[in-house]
Coordinates of C-alpha atoms in Angstrom, one line a residue:
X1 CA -11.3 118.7 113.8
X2 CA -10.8 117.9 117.6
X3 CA -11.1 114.4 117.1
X4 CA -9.1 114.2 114.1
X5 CA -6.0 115.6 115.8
X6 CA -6.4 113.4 118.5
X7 CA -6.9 110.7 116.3
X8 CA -3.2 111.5 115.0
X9 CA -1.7 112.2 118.2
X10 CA -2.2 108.7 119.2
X11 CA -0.4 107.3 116.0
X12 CA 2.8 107.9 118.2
X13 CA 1.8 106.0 121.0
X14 CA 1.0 103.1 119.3
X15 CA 4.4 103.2 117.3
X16 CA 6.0 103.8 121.0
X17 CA 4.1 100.8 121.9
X18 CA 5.7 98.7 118.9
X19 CA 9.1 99.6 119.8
X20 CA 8.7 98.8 123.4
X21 CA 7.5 95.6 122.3
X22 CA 4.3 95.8 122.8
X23 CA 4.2 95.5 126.3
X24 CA 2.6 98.4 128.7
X25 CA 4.4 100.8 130.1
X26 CA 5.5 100.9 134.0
X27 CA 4.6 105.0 133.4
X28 CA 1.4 106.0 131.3
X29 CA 2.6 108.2 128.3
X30 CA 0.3 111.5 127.8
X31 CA -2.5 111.1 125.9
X32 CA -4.2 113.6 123.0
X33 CA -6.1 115.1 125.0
X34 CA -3.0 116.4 127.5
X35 CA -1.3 117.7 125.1
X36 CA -1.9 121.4 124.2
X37 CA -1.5 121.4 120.5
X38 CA -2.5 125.3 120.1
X39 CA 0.5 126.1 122.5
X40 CA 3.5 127.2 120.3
X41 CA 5.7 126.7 123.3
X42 CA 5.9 122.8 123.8
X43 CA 5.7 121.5 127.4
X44 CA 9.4 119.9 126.8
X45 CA 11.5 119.6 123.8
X46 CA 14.4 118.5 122.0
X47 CA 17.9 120.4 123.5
X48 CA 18.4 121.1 119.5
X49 CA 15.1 121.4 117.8
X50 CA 15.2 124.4 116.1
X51 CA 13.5 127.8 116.9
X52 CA 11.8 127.7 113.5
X53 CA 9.3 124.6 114.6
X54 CA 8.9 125.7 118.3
X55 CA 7.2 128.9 117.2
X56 CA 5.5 127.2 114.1
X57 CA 1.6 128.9 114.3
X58 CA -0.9 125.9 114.7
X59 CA -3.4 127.4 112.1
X60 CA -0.8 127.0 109.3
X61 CA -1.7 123.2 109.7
X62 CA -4.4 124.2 107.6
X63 CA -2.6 124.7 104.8
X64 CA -1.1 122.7 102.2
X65 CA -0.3 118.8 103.1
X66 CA 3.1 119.0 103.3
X67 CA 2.5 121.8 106.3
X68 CA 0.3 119.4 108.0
X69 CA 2.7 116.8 107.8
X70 CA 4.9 119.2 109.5
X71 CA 2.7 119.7 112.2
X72 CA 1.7 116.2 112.7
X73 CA 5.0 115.3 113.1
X74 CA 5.8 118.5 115.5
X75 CA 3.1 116.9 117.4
X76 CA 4.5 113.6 117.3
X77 CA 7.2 114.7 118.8
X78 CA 6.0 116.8 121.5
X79 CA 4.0 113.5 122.7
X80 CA 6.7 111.3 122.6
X81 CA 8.7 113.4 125.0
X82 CA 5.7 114.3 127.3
X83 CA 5.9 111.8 129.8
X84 CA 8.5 109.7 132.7
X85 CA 9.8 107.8 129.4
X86 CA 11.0 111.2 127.8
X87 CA 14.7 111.1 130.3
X88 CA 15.2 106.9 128.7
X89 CA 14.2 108.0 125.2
X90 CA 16.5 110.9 125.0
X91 CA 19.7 109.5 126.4
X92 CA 19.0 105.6 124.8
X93 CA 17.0 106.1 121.6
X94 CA 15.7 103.0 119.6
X95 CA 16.4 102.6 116.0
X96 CA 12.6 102.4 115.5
X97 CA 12.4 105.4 116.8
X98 CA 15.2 107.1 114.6
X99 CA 13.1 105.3 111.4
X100 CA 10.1 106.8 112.5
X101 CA 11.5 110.3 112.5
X102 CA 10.6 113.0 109.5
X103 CA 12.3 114.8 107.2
X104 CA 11.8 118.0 109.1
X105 CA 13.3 116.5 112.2
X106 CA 16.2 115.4 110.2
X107 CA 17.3 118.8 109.4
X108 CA 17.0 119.7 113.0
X109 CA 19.7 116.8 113.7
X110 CA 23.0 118.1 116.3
X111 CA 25.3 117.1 112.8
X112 CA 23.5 119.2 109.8
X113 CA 24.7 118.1 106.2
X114 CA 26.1 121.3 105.7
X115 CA 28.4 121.1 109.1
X116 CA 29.7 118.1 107.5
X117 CA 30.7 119.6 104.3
X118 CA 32.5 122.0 105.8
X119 CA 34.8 120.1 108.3
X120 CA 35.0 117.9 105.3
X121 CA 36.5 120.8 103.2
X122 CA 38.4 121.3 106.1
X123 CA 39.9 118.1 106.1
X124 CA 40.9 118.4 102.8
X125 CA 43.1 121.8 103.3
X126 CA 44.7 120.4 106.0
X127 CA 45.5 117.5 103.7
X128 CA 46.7 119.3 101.3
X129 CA 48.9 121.4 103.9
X130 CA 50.8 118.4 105.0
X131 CA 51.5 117.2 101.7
X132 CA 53.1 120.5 100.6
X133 CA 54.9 120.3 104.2
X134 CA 56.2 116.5 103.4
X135 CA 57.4 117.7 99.8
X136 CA 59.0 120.6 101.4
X137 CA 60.8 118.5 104.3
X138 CA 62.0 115.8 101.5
X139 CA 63.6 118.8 99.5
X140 CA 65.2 120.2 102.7
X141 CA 66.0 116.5 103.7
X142 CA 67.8 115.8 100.1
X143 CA 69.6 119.2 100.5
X144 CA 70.8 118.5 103.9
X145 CA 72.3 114.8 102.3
X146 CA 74.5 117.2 99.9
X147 CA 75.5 119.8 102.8
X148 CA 76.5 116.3 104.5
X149 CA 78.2 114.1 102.2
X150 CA 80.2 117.9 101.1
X151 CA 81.6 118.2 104.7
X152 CA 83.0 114.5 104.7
X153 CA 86.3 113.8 104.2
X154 CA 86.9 112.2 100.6
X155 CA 89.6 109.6 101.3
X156 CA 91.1 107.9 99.0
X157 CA 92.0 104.5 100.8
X158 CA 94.2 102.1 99.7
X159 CA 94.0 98.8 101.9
X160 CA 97.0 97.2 103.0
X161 CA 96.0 93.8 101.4
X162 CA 95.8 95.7 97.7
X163 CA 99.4 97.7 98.5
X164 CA 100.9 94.6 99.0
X165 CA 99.7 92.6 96.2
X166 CA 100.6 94.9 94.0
X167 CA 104.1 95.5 95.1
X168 CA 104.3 92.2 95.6
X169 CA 103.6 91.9 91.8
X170 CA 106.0 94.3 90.9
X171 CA 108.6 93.1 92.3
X172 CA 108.0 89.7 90.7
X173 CA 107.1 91.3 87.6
X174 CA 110.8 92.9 87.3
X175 CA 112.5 89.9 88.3
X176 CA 110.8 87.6 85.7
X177 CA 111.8 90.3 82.8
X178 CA 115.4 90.6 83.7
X179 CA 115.7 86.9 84.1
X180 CA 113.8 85.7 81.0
X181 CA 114.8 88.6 78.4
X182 CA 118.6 89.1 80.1
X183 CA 119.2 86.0 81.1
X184 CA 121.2 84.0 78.4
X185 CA 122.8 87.4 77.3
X186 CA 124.2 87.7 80.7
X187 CA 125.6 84.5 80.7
X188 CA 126.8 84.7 77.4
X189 CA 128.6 88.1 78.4
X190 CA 127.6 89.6 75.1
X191 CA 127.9 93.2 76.1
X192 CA 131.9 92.5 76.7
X193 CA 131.8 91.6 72.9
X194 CA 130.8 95.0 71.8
X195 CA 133.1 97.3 70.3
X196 CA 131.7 100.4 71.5
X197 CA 129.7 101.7 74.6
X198 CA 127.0 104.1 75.1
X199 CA 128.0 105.8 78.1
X200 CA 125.1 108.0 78.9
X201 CA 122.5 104.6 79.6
X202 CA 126.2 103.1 81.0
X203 CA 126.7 105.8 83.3
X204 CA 122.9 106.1 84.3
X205 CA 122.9 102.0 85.2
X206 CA 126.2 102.3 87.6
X207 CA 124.5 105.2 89.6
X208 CA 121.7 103.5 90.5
X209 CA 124.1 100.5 92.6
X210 CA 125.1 101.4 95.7
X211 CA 128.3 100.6 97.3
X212 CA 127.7 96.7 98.5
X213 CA 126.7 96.4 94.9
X214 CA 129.5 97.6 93.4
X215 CA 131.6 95.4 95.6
X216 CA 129.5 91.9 94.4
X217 CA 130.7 93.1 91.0
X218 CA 133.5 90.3 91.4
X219 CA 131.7 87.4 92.3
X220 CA 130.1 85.7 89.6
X221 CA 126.5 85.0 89.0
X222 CA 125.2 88.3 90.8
X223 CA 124.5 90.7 87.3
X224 CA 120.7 89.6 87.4
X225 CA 120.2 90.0 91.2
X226 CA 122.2 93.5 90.6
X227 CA 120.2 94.8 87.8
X228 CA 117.1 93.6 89.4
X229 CA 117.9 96.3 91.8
X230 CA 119.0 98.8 89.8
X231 CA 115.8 98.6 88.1
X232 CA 113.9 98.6 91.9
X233 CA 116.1 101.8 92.9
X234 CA 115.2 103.3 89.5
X235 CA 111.5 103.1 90.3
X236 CA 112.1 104.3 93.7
X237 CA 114.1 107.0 92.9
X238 CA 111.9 108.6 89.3
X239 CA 108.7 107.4 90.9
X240 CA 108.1 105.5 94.4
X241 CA 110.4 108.2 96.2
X242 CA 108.9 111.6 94.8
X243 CA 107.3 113.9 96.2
X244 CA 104.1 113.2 94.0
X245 CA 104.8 110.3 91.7
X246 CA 104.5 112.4 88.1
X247 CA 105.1 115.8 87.3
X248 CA 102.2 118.3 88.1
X249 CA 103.0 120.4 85.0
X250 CA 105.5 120.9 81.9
X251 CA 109.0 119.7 82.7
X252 CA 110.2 123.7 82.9
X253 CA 107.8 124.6 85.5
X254 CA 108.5 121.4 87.3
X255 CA 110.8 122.9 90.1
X256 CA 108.3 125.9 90.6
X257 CA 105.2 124.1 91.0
X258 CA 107.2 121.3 93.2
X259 CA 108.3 124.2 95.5
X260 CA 105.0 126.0 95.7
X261 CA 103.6 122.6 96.7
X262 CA 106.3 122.1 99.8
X263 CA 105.2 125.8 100.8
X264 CA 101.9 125.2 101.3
X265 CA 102.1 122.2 102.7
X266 CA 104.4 123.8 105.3
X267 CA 102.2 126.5 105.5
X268 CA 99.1 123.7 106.3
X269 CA 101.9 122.6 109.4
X270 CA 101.6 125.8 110.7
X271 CA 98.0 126.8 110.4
X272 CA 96.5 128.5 113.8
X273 CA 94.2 127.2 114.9
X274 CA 96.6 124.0 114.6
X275 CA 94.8 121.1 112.6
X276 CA 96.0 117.8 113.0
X277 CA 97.8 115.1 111.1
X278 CA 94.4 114.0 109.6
X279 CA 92.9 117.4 108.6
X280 CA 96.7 117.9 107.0
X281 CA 96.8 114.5 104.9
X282 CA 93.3 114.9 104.0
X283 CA 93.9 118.4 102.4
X284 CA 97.3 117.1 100.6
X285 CA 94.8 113.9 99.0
X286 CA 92.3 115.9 97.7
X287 CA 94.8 118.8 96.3
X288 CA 96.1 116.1 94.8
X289 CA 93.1 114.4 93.8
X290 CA 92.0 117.6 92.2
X291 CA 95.3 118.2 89.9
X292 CA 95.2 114.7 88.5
X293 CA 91.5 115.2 87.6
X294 CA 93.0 117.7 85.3
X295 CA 92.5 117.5 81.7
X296 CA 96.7 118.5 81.3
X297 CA 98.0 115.9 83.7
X298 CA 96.6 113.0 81.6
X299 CA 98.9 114.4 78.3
X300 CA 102.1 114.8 81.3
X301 CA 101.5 111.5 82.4
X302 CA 101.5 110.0 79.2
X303 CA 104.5 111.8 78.4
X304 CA 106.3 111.0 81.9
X305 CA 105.5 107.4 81.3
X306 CA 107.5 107.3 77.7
X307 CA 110.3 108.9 78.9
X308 CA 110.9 106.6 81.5
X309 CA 110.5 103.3 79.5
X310 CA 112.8 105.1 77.0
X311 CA 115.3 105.2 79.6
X312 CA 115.1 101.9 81.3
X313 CA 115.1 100.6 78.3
X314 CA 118.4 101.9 77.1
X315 CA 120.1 100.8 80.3
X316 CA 118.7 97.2 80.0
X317 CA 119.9 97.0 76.2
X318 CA 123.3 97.2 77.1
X319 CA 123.3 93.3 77.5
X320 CA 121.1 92.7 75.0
X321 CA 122.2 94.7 72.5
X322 CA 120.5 93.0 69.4
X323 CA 116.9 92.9 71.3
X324 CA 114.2 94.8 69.1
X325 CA 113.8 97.8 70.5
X326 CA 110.4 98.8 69.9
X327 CA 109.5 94.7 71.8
X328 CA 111.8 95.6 74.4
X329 CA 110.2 99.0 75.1
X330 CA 106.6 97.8 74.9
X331 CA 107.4 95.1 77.1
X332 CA 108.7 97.6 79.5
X333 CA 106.2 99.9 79.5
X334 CA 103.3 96.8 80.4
X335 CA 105.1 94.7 82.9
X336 CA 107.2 97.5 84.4
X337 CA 106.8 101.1 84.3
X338 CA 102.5 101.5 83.7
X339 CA 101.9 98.9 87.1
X340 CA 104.5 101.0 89.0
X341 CA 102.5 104.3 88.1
X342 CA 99.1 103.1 89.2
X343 CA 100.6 101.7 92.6
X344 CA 102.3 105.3 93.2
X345 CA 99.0 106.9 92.4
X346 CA 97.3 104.8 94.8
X347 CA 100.0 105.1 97.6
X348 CA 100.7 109.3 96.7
X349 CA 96.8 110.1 97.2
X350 CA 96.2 107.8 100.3
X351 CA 95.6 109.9 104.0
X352 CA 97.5 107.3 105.2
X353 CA 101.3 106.6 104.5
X354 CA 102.5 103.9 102.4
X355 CA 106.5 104.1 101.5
X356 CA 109.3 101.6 100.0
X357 CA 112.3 101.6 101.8
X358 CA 115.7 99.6 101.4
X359 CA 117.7 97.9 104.2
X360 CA 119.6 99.9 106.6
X361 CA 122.6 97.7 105.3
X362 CA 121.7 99.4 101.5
X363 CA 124.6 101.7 101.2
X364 CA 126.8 100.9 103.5
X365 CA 130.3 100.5 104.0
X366 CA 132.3 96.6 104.1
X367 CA 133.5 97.0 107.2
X368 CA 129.7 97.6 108.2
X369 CA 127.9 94.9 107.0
X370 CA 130.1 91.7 107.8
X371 CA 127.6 90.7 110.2
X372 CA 124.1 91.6 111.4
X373 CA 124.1 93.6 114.5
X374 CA 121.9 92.5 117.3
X375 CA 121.2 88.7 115.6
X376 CA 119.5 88.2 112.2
X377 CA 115.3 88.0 112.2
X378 CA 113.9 86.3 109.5
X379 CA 110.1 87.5 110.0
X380 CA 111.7 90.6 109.1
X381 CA 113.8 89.3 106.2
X382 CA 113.6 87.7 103.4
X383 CA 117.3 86.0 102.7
X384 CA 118.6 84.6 99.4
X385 CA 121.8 82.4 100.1
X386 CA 124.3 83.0 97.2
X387 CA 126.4 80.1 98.4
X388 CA 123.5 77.5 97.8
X389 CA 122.8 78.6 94.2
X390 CA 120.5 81.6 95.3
X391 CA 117.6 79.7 97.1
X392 CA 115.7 80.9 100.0
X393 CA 116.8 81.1 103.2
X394 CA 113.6 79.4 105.5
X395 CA 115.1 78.8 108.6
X396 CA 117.9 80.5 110.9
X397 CA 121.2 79.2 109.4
X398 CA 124.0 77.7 111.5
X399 CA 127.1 79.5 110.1
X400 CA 127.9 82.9 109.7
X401 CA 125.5 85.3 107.5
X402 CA 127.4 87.6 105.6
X403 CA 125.2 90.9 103.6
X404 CA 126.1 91.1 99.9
X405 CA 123.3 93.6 98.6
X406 CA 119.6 94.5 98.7
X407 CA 117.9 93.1 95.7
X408 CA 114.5 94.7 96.4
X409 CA 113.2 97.2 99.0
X410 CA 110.8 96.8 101.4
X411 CA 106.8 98.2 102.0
X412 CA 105.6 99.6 105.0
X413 CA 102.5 101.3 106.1
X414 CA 101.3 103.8 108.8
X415 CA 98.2 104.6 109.2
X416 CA 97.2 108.1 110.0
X417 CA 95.2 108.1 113.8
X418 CA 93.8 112.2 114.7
X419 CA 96.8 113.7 115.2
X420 CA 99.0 110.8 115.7
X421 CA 100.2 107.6 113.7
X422 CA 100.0 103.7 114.5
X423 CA 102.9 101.9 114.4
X424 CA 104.9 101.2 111.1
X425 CA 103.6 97.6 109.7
X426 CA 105.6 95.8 107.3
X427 CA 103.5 94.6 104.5
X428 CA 106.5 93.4 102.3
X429 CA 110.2 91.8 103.0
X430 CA 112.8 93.4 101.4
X431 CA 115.1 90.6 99.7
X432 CA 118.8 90.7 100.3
X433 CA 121.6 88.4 99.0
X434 CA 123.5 86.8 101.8
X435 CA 126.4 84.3 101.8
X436 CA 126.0 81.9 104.6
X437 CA 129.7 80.3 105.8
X438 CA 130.5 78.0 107.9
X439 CA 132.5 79.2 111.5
X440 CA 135.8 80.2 110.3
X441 CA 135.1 80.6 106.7
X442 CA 135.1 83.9 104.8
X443 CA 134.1 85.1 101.7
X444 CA 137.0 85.0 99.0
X445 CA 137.8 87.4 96.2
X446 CA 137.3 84.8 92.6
X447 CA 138.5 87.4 90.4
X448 CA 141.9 88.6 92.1
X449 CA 142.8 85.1 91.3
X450 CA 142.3 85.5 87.4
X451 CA 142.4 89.1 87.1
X452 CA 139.6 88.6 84.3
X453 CA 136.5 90.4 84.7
X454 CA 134.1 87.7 86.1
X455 CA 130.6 89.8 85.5
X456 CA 129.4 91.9 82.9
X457 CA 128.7 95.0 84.9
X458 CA 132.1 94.6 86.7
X459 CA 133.3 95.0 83.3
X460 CA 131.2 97.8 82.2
X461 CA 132.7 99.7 85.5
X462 CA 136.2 99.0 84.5
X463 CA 135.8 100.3 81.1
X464 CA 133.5 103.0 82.3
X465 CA 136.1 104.3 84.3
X466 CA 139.1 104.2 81.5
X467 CA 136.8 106.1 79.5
X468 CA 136.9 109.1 82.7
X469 CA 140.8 108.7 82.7
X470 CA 140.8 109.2 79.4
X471 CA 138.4 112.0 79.5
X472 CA 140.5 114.1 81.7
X473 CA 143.7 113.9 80.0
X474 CA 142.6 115.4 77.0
X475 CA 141.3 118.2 79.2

């Protein structure tokens, strides 16, 4: 029995001898016979072999093979790591010796396979953490956008390039109706051939021409340049020049709501803390916003929208007083009054301030417009010459410039800085009709020669006025 454990103590040496090569070893490794195999305490171990093998009782070798396996490789063990190699195998150990290793010693490894499981599962609930944490910070992350995009400022900006263009087509829009569908009438003078007058649309057209109008009413050849800006000032003045281009509710309540409207906006001037020109125009756009979003306002629109093509078209069939009506409204209603309502929508909504203004020579007096005070700019002005058969004016004339009327208004834009405002920026030329003389040359009177009415709305004024005389006498 001695021998035969001896006999199996060596089988370690030998495979030691393999791994090394085959080569001897600078330090003799312990045999058999130095190693005390009955001792349950081994002479040096393993820093993690378990307690169950160091106190394993040799005669239990005796029993089945598996224990004797168990023992032999216990034994194994213990006489590799008896010996001056024992310090180089422990800290640099050769594959050959991991392959050589038993089951039993497995188990007793640093890293047990149920150690692993565990940090595994481990790994797995901390997974599963920071995926309910990333879900969780994408949900507060989306609500955070809303929060966000809620607190900014809904502008509604309209660019200066669009403004323009679209007063710009407009304006042109209004001048090619009057010229192609009053045109020949005009020349033709058919409204002096009528025998009777409707003097509400009458009336309605001669308060929209201001006094330097009223005064070209005697030279010929300026009805279509005067209606064309009767028609301007009668988009200005239903529409462009309004507090908010449409009504906001039924025509009754009109006044109401338009003064509750100026009374909080005063009240927004005089908020304490103070908020600035920004915060103000902001708050007026989105009110604003907010009421035309209204189901109501589309049905008040539409029914704003009718009335004034019914009216302009009245005033524009007094020279054209066979038109069809229905053509002549519809026309209107495209070209005219339906481009002028979604510019004013644009404009009335904007932060910033868009607004259509006339000359400062619009309404004034003869005596105040012979000339034009501090020298005549023509980046500022757009000039039609009435003494050279209405054509543009593209250079500084040499004679005199004398102001007839404004044919139509201007657009300007300020934009809205904090609590200030940029400079005003002219994004349009008004037009004006000019007669350019020569030095010592004035404008003459045509009809005090023939005492014949020499335009069609000089007549209508004249007739318009008989009809007043006559009007109070019978009072």
């Amino acid at each position: 029995m001695s021998g035969s454990r001896t006999s199996r103590s060596v089988s370690p040496e030998k495979k030691l001898s393999e791994t090394l090569g085959g080569k001897e070893a600078k330090h003799p490794v312990a045999s058999a016979k130095n190693v005390n195999i009955t001792s349950t305490t081994p002479t040096q171990t393993l820093p993690n072999k378990s307690k169950e093998s160091d106190s394993l009782p040799v005669d239990q070798g005796k029993g089945s093979p598996a224990t004797q396996s168990n023992l032999r490789s216990d034994m194994g063990v213990e006489a590799r790591l008896t010996g001056p190699l024992e310090t180089a195998l422990f800290e640099e150990p050769s594959s050959a010796t991991n392959l050589a290793m038993e089951p039993h010693e497995k188990r007793s490894a640093p890293y047990p396979v149920a150690s692993i499981a565990e940090k595994f599962q481990a790994s797995q609930d901390q997974c599963e953490i920071l995926k309910n944490r990333v879900f969780e910070l994408q949900r507060n992350l989306q609500e955070a956008h809303g929060v966000i995009f809620s607190l900014q400022r809904q502008q509604q900006r309209l660019t200066e390039t669009e403004a323009a263009d679209d007063f710009k087509s407009l304006c042109g829009a209004v001048e090619e109706l009057i010229g192609t569908k009053l045109g020949e009438s005009l020349d033709e003078k058919l409204l002096m051939k009528e025998k009777s007058l409707k003097l509400e649309p009458s009336e309605m057209l001669l308060n929209l021409i201001p006094f330097p109008g009223r005064d070209a009413f005697k030279f010929p050849e300026t009805d279509e340049h005067n209606i064309t800006a009767a028609v301007m000032r009668f988009l200005c003045r239903e529409i462009f020049n309004r507090e908010f281009y449409c009504f906001i509710g039924e025509k009754e309540h009109e006044p109401l709501l338009s003064d509750f409207m100026r009374s909080v906006d005063k009240s927004m001037k005089n908020l304490e803390p103070r908020r600035d020109k920004m915060a103000y125009r902001t708050w007026r756009s989105e009110t604003y916003t907010a009421i035309t979003s209204r189901h109501e306002f589309g049905r008040i629109r539409e029914k704003r929208i009718f009335f004034l093509t019914h009216c302009l078209t009245a005033m524009l069939l007094l020279f054209i007083p066979r038109a069809d009506e229905r053509k002549l409204h519809a026309n209107i209603r495209h070209a005219i009054i339906e481009p002028a309502f979604a510019l004013a929508h644009k404009m009335h909504l904007s932060v910033d301030y868009f607004t259509i203004e006339w000359s400062r020579y619009h309404n004034s007096q003869p005596s105040q417009r012979s000339s034009f005070p501090g020298g005549l700019h023509l980046h500022d002005l757009e000039l039609i010459d009435y003494m050279d058969k209405g054509k543009l004016i593209r250079s500084a004339p040499s004679g005199n410039v004398h102001y007839m009327f404004d044919i139509t208004p201007r657009l300007v834009f300020t934009k809205v800085k904090g609590d200030s405002v940029a400079e005003p920026k002219v994004l349009r030329k008004p037009k004006l009709l000019v007669s350019v003389l020569k030095e010592g040359f004035r404008l003459r009177d045509p009809a005090s020669k023939s005492g014949e009415d020499i335009t069609s709305l000089g007549w209508l004024e004249r007739n318009l006025m008989s009809i007043s005389k006559h009007r109070q006498r019978g009072r």
